[in-house]
Coordinates of C-alpha atoms in Angstrom, one line a residue:
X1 CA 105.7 64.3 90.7
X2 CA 106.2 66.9 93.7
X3 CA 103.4 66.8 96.3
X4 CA 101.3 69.7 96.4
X5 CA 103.2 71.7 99.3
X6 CA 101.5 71.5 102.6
X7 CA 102.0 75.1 103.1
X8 CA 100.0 77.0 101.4
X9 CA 96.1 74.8 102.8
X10 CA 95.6 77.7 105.0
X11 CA 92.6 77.2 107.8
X12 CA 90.3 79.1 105.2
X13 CA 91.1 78.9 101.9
X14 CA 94.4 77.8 99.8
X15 CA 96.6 80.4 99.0
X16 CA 100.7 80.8 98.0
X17 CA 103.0 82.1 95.4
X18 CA 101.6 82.0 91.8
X19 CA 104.5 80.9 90.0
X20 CA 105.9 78.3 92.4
X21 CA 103.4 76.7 94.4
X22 CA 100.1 77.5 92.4
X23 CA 101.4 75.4 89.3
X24 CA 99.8 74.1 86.3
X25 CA 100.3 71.1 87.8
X26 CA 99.0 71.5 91.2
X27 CA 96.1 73.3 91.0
X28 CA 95.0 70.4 88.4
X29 CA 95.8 68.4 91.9
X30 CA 93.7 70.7 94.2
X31 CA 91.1 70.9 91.4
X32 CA 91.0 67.6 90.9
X33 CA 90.7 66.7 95.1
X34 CA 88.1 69.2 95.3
X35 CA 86.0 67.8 92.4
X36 CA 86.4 64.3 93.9
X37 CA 85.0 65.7 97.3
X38 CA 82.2 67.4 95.3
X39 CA 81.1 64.1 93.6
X40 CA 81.3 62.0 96.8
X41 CA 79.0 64.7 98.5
X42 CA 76.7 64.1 96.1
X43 CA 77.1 68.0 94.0
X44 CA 77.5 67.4 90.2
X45 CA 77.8 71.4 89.6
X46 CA 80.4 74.3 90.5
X47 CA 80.6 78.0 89.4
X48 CA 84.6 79.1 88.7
X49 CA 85.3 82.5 88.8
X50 CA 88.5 85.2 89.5
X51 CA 89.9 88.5 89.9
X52 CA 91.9 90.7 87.6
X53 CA 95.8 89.0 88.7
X54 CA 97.9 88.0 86.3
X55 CA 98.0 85.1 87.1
X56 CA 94.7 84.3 87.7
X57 CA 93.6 83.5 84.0
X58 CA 96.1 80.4 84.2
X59 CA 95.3 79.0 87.5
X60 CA 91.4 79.7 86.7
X61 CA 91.9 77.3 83.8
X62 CA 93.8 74.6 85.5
X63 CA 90.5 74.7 87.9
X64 CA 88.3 74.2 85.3
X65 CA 90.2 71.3 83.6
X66 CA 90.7 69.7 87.2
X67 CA 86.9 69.9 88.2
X68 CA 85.9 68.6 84.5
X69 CA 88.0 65.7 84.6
X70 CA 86.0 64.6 87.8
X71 CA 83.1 64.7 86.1
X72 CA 81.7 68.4 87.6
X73 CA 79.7 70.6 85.3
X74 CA 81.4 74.2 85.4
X75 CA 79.5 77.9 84.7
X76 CA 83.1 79.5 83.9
X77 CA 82.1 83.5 85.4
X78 CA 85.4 84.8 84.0
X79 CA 86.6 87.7 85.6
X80 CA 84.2 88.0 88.7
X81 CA 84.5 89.7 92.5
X82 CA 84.1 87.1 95.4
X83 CA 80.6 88.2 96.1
X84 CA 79.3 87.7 92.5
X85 CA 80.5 84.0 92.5
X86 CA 78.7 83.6 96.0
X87 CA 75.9 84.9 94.5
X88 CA 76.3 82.8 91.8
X89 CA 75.8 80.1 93.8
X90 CA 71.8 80.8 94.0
X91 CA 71.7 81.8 90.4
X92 CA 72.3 78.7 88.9
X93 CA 71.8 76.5 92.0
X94 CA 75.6 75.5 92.0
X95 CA 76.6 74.0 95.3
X96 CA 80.3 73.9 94.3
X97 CA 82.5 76.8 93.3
X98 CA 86.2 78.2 93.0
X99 CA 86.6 81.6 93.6
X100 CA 90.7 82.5 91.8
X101 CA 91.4 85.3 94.0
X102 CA 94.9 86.7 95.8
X103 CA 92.5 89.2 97.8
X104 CA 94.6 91.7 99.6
X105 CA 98.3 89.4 99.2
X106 CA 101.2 91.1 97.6
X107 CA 100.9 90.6 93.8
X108 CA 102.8 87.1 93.3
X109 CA 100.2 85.8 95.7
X110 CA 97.2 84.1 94.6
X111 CA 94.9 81.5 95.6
X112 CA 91.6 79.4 96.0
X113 CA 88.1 79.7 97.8
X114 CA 86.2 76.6 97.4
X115 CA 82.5 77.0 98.0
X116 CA 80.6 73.9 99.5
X117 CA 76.5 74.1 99.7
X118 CA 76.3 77.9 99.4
X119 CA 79.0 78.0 102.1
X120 CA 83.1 78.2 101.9
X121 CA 85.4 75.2 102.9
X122 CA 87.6 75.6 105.8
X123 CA 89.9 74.4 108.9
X124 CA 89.7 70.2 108.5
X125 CA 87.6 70.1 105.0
X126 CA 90.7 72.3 103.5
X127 CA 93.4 69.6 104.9
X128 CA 91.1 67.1 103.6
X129 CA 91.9 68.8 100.0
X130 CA 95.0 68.5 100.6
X131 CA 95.5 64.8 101.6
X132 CA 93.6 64.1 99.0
X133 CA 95.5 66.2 96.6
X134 CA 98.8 65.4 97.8
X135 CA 98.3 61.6 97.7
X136 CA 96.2 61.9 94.0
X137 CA 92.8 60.4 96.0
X138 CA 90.7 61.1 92.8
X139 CA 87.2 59.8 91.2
X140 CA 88.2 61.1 87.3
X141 CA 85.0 60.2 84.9
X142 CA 84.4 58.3 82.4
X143 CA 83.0 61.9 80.7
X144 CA 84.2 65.2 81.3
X145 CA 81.5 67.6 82.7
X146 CA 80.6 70.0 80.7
X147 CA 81.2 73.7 80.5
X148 CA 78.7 76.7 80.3
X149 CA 80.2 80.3 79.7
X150 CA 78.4 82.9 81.8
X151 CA 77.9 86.8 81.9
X152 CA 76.3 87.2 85.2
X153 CA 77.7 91.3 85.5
X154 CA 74.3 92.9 84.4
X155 CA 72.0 90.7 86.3
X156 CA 74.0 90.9 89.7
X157 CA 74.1 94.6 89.3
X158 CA 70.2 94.6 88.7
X159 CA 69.7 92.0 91.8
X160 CA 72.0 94.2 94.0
X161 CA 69.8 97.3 93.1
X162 CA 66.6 95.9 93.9
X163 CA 67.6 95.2 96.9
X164 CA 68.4 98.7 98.7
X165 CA 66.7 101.9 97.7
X166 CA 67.9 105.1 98.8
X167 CA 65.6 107.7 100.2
X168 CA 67.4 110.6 98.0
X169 CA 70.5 110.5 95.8
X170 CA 73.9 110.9 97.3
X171 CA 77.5 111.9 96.4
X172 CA 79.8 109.8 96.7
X173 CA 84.0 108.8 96.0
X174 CA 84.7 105.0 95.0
X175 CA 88.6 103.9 94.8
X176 CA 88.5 100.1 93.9
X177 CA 92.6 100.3 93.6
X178 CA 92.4 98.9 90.2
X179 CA 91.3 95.4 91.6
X180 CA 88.4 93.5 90.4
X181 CA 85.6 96.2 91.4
X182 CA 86.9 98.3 89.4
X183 CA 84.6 96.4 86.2
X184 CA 81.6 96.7 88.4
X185 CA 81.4 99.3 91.1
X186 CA 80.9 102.3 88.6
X187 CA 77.8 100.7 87.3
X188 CA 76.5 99.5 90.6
X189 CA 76.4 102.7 92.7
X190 CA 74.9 105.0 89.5
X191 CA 72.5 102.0 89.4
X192 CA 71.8 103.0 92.3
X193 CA 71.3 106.7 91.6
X194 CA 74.5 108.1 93.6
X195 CA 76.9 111.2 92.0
X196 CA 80.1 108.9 91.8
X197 CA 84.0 110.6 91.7
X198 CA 85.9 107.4 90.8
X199 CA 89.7 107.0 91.7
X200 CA 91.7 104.5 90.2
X201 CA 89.0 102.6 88.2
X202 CA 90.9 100.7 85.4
X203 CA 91.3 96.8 86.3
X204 CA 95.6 96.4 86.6
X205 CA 96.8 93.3 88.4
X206 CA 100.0 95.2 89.4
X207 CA 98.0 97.7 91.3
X208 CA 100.3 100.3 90.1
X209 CA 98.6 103.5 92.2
X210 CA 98.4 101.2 95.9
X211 CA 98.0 97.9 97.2
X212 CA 93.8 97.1 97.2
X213 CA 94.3 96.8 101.0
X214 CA 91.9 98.9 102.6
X215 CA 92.4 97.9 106.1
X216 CA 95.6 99.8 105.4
X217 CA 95.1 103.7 106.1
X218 CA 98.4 104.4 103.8
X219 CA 95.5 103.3 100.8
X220 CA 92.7 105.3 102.2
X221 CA 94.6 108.7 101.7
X222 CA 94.0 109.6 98.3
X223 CA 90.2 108.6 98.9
X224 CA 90.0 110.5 102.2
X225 CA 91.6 113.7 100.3
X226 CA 89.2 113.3 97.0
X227 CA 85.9 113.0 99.0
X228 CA 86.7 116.5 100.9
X229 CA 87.5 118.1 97.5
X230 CA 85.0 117.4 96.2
X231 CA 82.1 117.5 99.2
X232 CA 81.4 113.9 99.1
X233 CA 79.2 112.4 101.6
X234 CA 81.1 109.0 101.9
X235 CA 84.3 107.4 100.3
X236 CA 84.2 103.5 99.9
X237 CA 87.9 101.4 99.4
X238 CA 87.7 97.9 97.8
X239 CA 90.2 95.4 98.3
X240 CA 91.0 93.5 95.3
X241 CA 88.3 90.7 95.1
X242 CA 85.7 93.4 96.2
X243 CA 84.7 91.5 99.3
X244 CA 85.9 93.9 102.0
X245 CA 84.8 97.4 102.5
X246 CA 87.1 100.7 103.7
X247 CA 85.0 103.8 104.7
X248 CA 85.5 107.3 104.7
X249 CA 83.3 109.5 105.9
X250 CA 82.3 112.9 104.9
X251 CA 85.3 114.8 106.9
X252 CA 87.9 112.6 105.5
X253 CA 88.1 110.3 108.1
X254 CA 88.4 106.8 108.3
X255 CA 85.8 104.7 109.7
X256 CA 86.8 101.4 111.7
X257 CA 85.3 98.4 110.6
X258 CA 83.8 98.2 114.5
X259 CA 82.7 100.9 114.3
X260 CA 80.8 100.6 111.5
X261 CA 79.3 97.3 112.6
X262 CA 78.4 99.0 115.6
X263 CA 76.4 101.8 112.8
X264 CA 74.8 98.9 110.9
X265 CA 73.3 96.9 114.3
X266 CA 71.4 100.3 115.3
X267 CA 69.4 99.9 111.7
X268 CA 69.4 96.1 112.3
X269 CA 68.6 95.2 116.0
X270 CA 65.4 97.1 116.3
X271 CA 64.0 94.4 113.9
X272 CA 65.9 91.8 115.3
X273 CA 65.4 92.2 119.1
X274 CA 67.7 90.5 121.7
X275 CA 69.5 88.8 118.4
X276 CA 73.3 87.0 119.1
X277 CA 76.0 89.0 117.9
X278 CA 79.1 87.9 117.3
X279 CA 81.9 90.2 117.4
X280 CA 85.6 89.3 116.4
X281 CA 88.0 89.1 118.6
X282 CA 89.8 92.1 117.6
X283 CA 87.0 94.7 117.5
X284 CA 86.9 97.6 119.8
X285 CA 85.4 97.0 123.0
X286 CA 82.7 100.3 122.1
X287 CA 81.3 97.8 119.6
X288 CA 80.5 95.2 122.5
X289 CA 79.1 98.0 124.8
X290 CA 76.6 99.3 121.5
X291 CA 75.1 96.2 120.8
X292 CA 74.3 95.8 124.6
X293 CA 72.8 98.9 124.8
X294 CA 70.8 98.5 122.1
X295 CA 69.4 95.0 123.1
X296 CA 71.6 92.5 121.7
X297 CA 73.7 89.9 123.2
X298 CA 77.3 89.8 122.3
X299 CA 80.1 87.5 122.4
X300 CA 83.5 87.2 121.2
X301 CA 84.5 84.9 118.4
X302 CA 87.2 84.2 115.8
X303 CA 88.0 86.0 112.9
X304 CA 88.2 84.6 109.5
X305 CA 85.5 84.8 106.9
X306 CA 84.2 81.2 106.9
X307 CA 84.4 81.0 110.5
X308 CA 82.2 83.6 111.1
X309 CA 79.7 82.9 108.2
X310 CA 79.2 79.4 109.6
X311 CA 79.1 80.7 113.0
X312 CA 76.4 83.1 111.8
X313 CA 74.5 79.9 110.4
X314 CA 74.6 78.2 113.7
X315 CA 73.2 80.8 115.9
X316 CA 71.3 82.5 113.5
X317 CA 72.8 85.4 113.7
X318 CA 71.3 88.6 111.2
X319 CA 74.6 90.4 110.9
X320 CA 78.0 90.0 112.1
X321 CA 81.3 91.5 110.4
X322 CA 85.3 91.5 110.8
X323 CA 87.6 94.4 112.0
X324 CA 89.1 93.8 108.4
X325 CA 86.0 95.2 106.7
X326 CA 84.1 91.9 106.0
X327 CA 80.6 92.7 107.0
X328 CA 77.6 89.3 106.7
X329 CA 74.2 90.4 106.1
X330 CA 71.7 88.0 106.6
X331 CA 69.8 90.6 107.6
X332 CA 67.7 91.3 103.5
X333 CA 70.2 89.5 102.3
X334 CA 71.9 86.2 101.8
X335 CA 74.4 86.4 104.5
X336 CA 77.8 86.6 102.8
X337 CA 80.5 89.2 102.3
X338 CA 79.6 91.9 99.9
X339 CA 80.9 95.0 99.8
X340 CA 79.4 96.8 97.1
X341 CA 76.1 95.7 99.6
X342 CA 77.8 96.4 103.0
X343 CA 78.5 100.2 101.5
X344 CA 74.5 100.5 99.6
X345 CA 73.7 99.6 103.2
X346 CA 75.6 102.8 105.1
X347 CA 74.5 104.8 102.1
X348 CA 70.6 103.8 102.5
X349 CA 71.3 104.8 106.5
X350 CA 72.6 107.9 106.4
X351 CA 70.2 109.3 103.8
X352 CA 67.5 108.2 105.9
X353 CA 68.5 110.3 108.8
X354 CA 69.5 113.7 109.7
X355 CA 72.9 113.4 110.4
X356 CA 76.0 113.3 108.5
X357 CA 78.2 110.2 107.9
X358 CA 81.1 111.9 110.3
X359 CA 78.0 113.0 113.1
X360 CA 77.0 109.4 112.6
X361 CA 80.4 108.0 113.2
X362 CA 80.9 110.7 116.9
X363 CA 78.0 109.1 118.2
X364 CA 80.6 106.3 119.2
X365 CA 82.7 106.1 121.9
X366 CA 86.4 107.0 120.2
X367 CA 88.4 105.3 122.7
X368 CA 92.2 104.7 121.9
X369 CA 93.3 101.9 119.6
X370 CA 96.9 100.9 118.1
X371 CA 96.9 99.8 114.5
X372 CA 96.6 96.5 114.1
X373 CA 100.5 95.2 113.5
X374 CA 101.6 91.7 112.1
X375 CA 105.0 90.1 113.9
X376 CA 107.0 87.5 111.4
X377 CA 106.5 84.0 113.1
X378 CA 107.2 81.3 110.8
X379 CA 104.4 79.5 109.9
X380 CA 105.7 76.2 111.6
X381 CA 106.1 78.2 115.0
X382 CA 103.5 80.3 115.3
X383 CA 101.0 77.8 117.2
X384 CA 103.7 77.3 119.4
X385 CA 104.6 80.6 120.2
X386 CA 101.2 81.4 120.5
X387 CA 100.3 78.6 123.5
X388 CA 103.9 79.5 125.2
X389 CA 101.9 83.4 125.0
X390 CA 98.6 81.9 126.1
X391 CA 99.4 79.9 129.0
X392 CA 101.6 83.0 130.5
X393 CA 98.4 85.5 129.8
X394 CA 96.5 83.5 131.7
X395 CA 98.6 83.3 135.1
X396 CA 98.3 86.8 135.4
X397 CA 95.3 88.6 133.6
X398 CA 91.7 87.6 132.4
X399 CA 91.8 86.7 128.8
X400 CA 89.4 85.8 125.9
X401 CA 90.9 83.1 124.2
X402 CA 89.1 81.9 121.5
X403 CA 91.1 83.5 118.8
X404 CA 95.1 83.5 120.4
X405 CA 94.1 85.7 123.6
X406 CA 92.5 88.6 124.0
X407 CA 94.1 90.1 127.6
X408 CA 92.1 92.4 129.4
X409 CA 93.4 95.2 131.4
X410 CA 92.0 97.5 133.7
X411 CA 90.5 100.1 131.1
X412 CA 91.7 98.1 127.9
X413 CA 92.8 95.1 126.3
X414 CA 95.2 93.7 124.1
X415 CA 95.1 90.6 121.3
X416 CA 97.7 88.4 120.2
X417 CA 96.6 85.7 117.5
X418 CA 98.4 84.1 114.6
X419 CA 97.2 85.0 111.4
X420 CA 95.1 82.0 109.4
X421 CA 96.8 83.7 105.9
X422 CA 100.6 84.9 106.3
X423 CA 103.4 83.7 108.9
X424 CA 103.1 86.1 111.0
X425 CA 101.0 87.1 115.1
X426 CA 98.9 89.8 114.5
X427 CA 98.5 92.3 117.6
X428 CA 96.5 95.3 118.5
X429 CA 95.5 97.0 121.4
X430 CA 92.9 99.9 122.6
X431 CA 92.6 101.7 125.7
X432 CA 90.1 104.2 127.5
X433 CA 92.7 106.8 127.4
X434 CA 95.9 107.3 125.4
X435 CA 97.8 106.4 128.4
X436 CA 96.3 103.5 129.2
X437 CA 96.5 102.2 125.3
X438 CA 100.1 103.3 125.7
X439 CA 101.1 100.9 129.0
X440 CA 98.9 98.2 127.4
X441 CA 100.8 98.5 124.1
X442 CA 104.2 98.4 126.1
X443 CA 103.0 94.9 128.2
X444 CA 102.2 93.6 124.9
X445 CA 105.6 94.5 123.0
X446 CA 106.9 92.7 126.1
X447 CA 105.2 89.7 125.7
X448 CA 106.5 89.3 121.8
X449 CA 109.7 90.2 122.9
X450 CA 110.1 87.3 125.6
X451 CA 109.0 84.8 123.4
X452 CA 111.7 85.4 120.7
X453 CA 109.8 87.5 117.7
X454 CA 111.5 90.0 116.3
X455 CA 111.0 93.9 118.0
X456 CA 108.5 95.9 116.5
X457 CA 107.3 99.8 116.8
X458 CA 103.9 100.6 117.6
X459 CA 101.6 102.9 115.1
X460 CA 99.2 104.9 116.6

C-alpha cells in the first residue's frame, strides 16, 4: 500500500489532484483517520456533502464508506455548497462533517474540509489526519454506522430567508460560474424578493464559460457588463463551493473584499461598540483606518478560513472577513462563511439607505493597490524562502508578521506570505498614491528576485 502523500494535508483542509492523490484508496484512509478521531472525541455523527466536480461523486463515496466503517452515523447531503453543510451541522446536531469540495482549484483539483464541533479542522489537527492515515491508526467497528439520505435545499433556503428582509425589492445579476450555487442561488435571492438576471446558472464541473474564481477580475467581466445592461443595482460572483462572494456594484465595478468589510462594519459596529476586529493581513490599510473611526479596535491577523473563524471564536469577534471574499457573520448569524448571506446582507444595506451601491462604495478611501500575484515556490521551500524574506524585512522596515510579513513604507505597505493551498508566495502591495504603490511594488519585485523565485510583472 502507498502512504497517503504528505503533500496534499494542507494547514486548512486536504486538497490535491483527483485522479492521483485523491484515490479510492486514500480517501478511504483519510476517511477512515478522520472517523477514528471523531469516535475518540467522543462524536458518533457527521454530515458528508459536495460540489458539482466530476470527481467529487467518487471521492464523496469513498468518505462515506471510510466514516461508516469507523462506526460514524452519516446524513449523506449530496450535492451541497460549503455553507449548507456548515449549516447542517445545527440542523441535525452533527459535530462531524466532510465537505467534497475543489473550491476555486483548477478542475483536476479537489479535496476535503473536515468539520469538528461546528468548527473546521486545521494546522496540527489536519497533520494529525495524516499520521494517522498514513500509518492506518484506525478504530473500525464492530457495526457500520448507519446512513440517512438528506434534502436539506428547501429548508436552508427558507432558514436563509427568515433571516434578512429587505426594506423594498431590488435588481439584481447572479453569475455562480456553473459551480455548485448554481442549484441554489436562483431560488434564494427570488426567495428573497429580488428581480434576478442569471449568468451561467447550469451546474458544469468543467466550468466551461470561466473559472468560479471570483477574486479573479478576468471572471467578474461578463457580470460587471450584464449588470450595466441591464440597470442592475448589484452583481454577485460565486466561487465554486459558494462560500466566497465577488461584488459588483451598480456602475460595473468591482468591489474589494476590504472594502466591502469595511461597508458591512458601518451596519455592524454601531450595535457592537468598541468590538475586536480582525482584519487579514492583506486587506487595504482604508479598512483598518474605517473600523477605527467608527469605534472598533483592529488588528492584523492571518488569512485562511479556519484561522480566522476560530480566531473570531476566541475574541468574540461579531464579523471579520478575507481579502478573498470570505466574510464571518456572527453578527445574526452563526458565524461561518456564506455567501449567498454575506450578499442578502449588502443587499438589506443598501436598500435601507439612500445611496447607491457605487455612492456606497466612494465613501472609501480608493487608495492604490496591485493585484494580488502568486510567485511558484515549491511547496518544500517556501517556509524557507519565506524566513530568509522575513529576517531581511525586518533589518530595514517595520513589518507585521503574523502572516509572512506585511512591510510598511512610508505611505504603503507590501505583503509577502506563502500560500496555505498552492506552492506558491502570494504578494500584493497598495500605496497612497500611484507612485508610491509603484516604488513599493518595485522594492517588493526585488525582494522575490534576491531570494531565487522566478521574475514576475506587476498588474495594476
Amino acid at each position: 500500500m502507498t502512504p497517503v502523500p504528505s503533500r496534499i494535508f494542507r494547514e486548512y483542509d486536504i486538497r490535491g489532484e483527483a485522479e492521483s492523490e485523491l484515490t479510492d484508496e486514500n480517501v478511504l484512509a483519510i476517511a477512515r483517520a478522520y472517523g477514528t478521531y471523531l469516535r475518540r472525541a467522543g462524536i458518533l455523527k457527521a454530515a458528508v456533502g459536495g460540489d458539482v466536480r466530476l470527481s467529487t461523486e467518487r471521492i464523496r463515496a469513498a468518505a462515506v464508506e471510510g466514516l461508516r466503517s469507523c462506526g460514524v452515523d452519516v446524513v449523506d447531503l449530496g450535492t451541497v455548497t460549503t455553507p449548507m453543510l456548515y449549516w447542517s451541522f445545527f440542523r441535525f446536531n452533527a459535530d462531524g462533517g466532510v465537505m467534497i469540495t475543489g473550491s476555486h482549484n483548477p478542475k483536476n483539483m479537489n479535496g476535503l474540509k473536515l468539520g469538528f464541533k461546528k468548527a473546521t479542522l486545521y494546522g496540527e489537527e489536519i497533520q494529525k489526519i495524516r499520521r494517522m492515515a498514513q500509518t492506518g491508526d484506525f478504530d473500525f467497528a464492530a457495526a457500520h454506522g448507519t446512513l440517512e439520505k438528506a434534502d436539506i435545499a428547501d429548508e436552508y433556503v427558507a432558514m436563509l430567508a427568515s433571516k434578512v428582509r429587505l426594506p423594498r425589492p431590488m435588481k439584481i445579476v447572479i453569475d455562480p460560474a456553473n459551480g455548485t450555487a448554481a442549484l441554489f442561488a436562483g431560488k434564494f435571492f427570488k426567495a428573497l424578493g429580488c428581480d434576478v438576471t442569471a449568468l451561467y446558472d447550469t451546474p458544469d464541473g468543467t466550468f466551461p464559460n470561466h473559472h468560479p474564481d471570483p477574486q479573479k477580475k478576468e471572471n467578474m467581466r461578463d457580470l460587471a457588463r450584464k449588470v450595466v445592461e441591464v440597470g442592475a443595482e448589484a452583481g454577485f460572483g460565486f466561487d465554486g463551493d459558494a462560500d466566497r462572494i465577488g461584488v459588483v456594484d451598480n456602475e460595473g465595478e468591482i468591489i474589494g473584499g476590504d472594502i466591502l468589510m469595511a461597508l458591512f462594519w458601518r451596519e455592524i459596529l454601531p450595535k457592537h461598540p468598541g468590538a475586536t476586529a480582525i482584519i487579514e493581513v492583506k486587506c487595504s490599510k482604508a479598512l483598518e483606518e474605517e473600523v477605527r473611526r467608527l469605534g472598533g479596535r483592529p488588528y492584523y491577523y492571518k488569512a485562511g478560513h479556519s484561522l480566522i473563524k476560530a480566531e473570531m471564536k476566541r475574541v468574540g469577534a461579531p464579523f471579520a472577513g478575507e481579502y478573498s471574499g470570505h466574510m464571518f457573520f456572527a453578527d445574526e448569524y452563526y458565524g461561518y462563511d456564506d455567501s449567498f448571506y454575506a450578499a442578502a446582507r449588502l443587499l438589506r444595506l443598501v436598500a435601507a439607505g439612500n445611496e447607491t451601491l457605487a455612492q456606497m462604495r466612494a465613501s472609501i478611501p480608493a487608495y492604490y493597490h496591485t493585484e494580488e500575484m502568486r510567485i511558484d515556490c515549491p511547496d518544500e521551500r517556501k517556509f524557507d524562502v519565506m524566513k530568509q524574506i522575513t529576517a531581511q524585512a525586518l533589518k530595514d522596515h517595520d513589518a507585521v508578521t503574523v502572516d509572512g510579513v506585511r512591510i510598511l513604507y512610508d505611505g504603503g505597505w507590501g505583503l509577502i506570505r506563502a500560500s496555505n493551498t498552492q506552492p506558491v508566495l502570494a504578494v500584493r502591495c497598495e500605496g497612497t498614491t500611484p507612485e508610491k504603490r509603484d516604488a513599493i511594488a518595485a522594492d517588493i519585485r526585488a525582494r522575490i528576485l534576491r531570494a531565487g523565485l522566478p521574475d514576475f510583472q506587476w498588474k495594476m
